[in-house]
Short mmCIF file of N, CA and C in Angstrom, two decimals:
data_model
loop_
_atom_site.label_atom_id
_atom_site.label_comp_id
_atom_site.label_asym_id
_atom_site.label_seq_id
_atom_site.Cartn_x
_atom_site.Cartn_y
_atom_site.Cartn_z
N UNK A 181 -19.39 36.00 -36.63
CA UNK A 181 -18.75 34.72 -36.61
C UNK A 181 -19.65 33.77 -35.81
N UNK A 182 -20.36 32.89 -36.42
CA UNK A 182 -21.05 31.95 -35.88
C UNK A 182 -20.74 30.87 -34.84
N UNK A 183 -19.60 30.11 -35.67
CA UNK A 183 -18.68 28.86 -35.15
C UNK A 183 -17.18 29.59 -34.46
N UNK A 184 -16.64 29.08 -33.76
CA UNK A 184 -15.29 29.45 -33.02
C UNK A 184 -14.33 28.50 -33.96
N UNK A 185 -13.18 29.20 -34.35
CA UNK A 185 -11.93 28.88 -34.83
C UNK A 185 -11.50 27.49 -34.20
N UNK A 186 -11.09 28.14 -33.04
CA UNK A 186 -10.91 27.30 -32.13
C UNK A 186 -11.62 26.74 -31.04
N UNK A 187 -11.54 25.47 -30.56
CA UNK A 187 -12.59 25.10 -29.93
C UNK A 187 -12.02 24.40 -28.67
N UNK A 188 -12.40 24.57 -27.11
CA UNK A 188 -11.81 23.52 -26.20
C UNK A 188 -12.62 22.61 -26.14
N UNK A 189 -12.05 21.38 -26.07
CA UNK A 189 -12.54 20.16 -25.83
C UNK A 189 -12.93 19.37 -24.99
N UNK A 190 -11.91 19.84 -23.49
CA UNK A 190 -12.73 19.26 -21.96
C UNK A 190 -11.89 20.08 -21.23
N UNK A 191 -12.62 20.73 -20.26
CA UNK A 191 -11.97 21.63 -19.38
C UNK A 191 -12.58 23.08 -19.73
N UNK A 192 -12.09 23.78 -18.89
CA UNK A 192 -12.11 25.23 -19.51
C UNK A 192 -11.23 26.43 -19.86
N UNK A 193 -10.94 27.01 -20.80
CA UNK A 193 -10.06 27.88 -21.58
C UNK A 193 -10.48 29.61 -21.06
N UNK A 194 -9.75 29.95 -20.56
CA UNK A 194 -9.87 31.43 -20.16
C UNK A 194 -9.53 32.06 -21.72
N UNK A 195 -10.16 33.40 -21.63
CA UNK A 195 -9.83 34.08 -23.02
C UNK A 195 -8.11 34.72 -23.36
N UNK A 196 -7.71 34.50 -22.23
CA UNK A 196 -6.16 34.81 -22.28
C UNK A 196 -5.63 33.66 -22.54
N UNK A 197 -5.76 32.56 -22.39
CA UNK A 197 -4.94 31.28 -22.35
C UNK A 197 -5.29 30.61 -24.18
N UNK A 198 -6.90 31.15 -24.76
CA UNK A 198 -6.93 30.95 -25.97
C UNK A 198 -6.16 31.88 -26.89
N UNK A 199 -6.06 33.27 -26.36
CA UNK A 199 -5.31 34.04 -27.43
C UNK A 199 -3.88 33.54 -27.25
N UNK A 200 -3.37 33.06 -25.87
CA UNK A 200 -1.91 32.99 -25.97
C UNK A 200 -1.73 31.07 -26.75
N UNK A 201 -2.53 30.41 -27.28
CA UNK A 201 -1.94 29.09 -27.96
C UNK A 201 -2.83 29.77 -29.60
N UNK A 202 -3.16 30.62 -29.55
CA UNK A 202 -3.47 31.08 -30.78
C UNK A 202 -2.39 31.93 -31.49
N UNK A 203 -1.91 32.69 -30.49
CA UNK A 203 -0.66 33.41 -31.06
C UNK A 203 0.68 32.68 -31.62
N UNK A 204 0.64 31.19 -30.53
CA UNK A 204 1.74 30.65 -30.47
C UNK A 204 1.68 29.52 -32.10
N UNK A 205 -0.19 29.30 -32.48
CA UNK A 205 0.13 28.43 -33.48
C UNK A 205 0.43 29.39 -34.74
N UNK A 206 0.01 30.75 -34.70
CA UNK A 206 -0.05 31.61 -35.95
C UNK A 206 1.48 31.79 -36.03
N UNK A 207 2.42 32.22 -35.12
CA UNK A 207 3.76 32.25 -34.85
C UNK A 207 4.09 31.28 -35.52
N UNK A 208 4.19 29.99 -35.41
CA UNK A 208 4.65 28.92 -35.81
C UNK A 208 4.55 28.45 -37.25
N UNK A 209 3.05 29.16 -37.58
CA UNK A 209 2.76 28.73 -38.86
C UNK A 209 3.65 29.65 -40.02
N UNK A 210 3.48 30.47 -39.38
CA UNK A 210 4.30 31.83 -40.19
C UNK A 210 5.97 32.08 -39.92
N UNK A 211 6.70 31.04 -39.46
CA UNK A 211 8.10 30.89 -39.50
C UNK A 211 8.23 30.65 -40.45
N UNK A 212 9.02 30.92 -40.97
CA UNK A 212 9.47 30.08 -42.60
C UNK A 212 10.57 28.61 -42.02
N UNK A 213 10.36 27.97 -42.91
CA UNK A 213 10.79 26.40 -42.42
C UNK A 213 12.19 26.41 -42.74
N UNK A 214 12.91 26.00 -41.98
CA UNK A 214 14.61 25.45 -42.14
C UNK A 214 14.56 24.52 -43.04
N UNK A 215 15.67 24.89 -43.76
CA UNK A 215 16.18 24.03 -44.79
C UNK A 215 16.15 22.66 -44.62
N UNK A 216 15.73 21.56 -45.56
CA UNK A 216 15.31 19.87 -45.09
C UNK A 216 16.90 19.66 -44.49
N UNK A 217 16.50 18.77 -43.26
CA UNK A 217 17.87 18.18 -42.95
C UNK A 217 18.09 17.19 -43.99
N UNK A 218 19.60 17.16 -43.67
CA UNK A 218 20.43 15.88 -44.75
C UNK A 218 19.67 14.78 -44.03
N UNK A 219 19.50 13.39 -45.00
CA UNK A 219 19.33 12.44 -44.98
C UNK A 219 19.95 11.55 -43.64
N UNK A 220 19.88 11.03 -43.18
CA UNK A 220 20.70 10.55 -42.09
C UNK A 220 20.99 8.37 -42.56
N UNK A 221 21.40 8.15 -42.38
CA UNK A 221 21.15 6.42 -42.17
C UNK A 221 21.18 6.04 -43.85
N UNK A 222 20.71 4.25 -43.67
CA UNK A 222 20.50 4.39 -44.89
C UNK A 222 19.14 5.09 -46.02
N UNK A 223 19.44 4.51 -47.21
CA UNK A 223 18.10 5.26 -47.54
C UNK A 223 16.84 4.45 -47.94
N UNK A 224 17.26 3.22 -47.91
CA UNK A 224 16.17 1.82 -48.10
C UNK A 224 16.48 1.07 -46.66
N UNK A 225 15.75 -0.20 -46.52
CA UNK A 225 15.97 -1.16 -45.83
C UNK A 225 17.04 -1.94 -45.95
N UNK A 226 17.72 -2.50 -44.94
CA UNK A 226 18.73 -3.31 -45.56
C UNK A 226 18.33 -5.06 -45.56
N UNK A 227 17.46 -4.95 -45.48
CA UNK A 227 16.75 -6.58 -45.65
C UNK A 227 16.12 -6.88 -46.50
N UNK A 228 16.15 -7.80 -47.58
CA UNK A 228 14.90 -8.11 -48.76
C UNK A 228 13.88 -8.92 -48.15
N UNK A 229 13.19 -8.89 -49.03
CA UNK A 229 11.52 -9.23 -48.86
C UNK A 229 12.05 -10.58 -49.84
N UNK A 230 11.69 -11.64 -49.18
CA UNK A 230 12.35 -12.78 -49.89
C UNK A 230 11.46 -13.11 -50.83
N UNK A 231 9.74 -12.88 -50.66
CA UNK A 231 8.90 -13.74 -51.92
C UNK A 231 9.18 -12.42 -53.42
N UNK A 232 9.86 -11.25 -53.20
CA UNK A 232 10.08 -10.53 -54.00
C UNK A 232 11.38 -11.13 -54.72
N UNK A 233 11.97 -11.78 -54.07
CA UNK A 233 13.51 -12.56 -54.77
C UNK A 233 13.23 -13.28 -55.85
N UNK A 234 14.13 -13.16 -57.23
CA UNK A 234 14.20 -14.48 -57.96
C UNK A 234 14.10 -16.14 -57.01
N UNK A 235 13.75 -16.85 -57.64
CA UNK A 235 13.71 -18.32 -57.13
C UNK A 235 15.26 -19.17 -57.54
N UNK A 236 15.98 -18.63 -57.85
CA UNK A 236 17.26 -19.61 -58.16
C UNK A 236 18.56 -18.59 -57.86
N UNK A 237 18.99 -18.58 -56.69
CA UNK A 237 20.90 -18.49 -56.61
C UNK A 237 21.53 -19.41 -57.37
N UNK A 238 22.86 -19.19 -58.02
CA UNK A 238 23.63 -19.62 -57.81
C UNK A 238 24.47 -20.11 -56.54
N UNK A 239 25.13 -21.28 -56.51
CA UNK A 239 25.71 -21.69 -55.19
C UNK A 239 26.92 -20.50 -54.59
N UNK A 240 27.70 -20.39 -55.62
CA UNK A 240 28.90 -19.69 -55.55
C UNK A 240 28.59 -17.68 -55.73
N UNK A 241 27.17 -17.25 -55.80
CA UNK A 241 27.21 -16.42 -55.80
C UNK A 241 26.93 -15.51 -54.57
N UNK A 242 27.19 -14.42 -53.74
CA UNK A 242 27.25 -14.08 -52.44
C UNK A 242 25.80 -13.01 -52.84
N UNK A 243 25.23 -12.42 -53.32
CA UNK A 243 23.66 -11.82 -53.31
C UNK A 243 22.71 -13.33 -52.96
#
């Protein structure tokens, strides 16, 4: 192995402290993922983009 997997970036990494955030990302990767949460809020914006608007209301109409 030429290049290291993993690499520290500033500071220094003892060989115990790399196997233990190596274990912890392989762990993680290899959970299987929880079901998507439900949607929460709305599901668009509730504000229009006004230059996207037609150019003419009606007076009496509430959109």
């Amino acid at each position: 192995m030429s290049t290291p997997d993993i690499r520290v970036e500033k500071g220094h990494a003892e060989p115990e402290e790399v196997a233990a955030i190596t274990a912890i990302l392989l762990a993680r990767a290899a959970a299987a993922p929880s079901s998507t949460p439900a949607r929460r809020g709305r599901p668009r914006a509730g504000w229009r983009r006004l230059e996207r608007e037609g150019g003419f209301r009606a007076p009496h109409s509430w959109h």
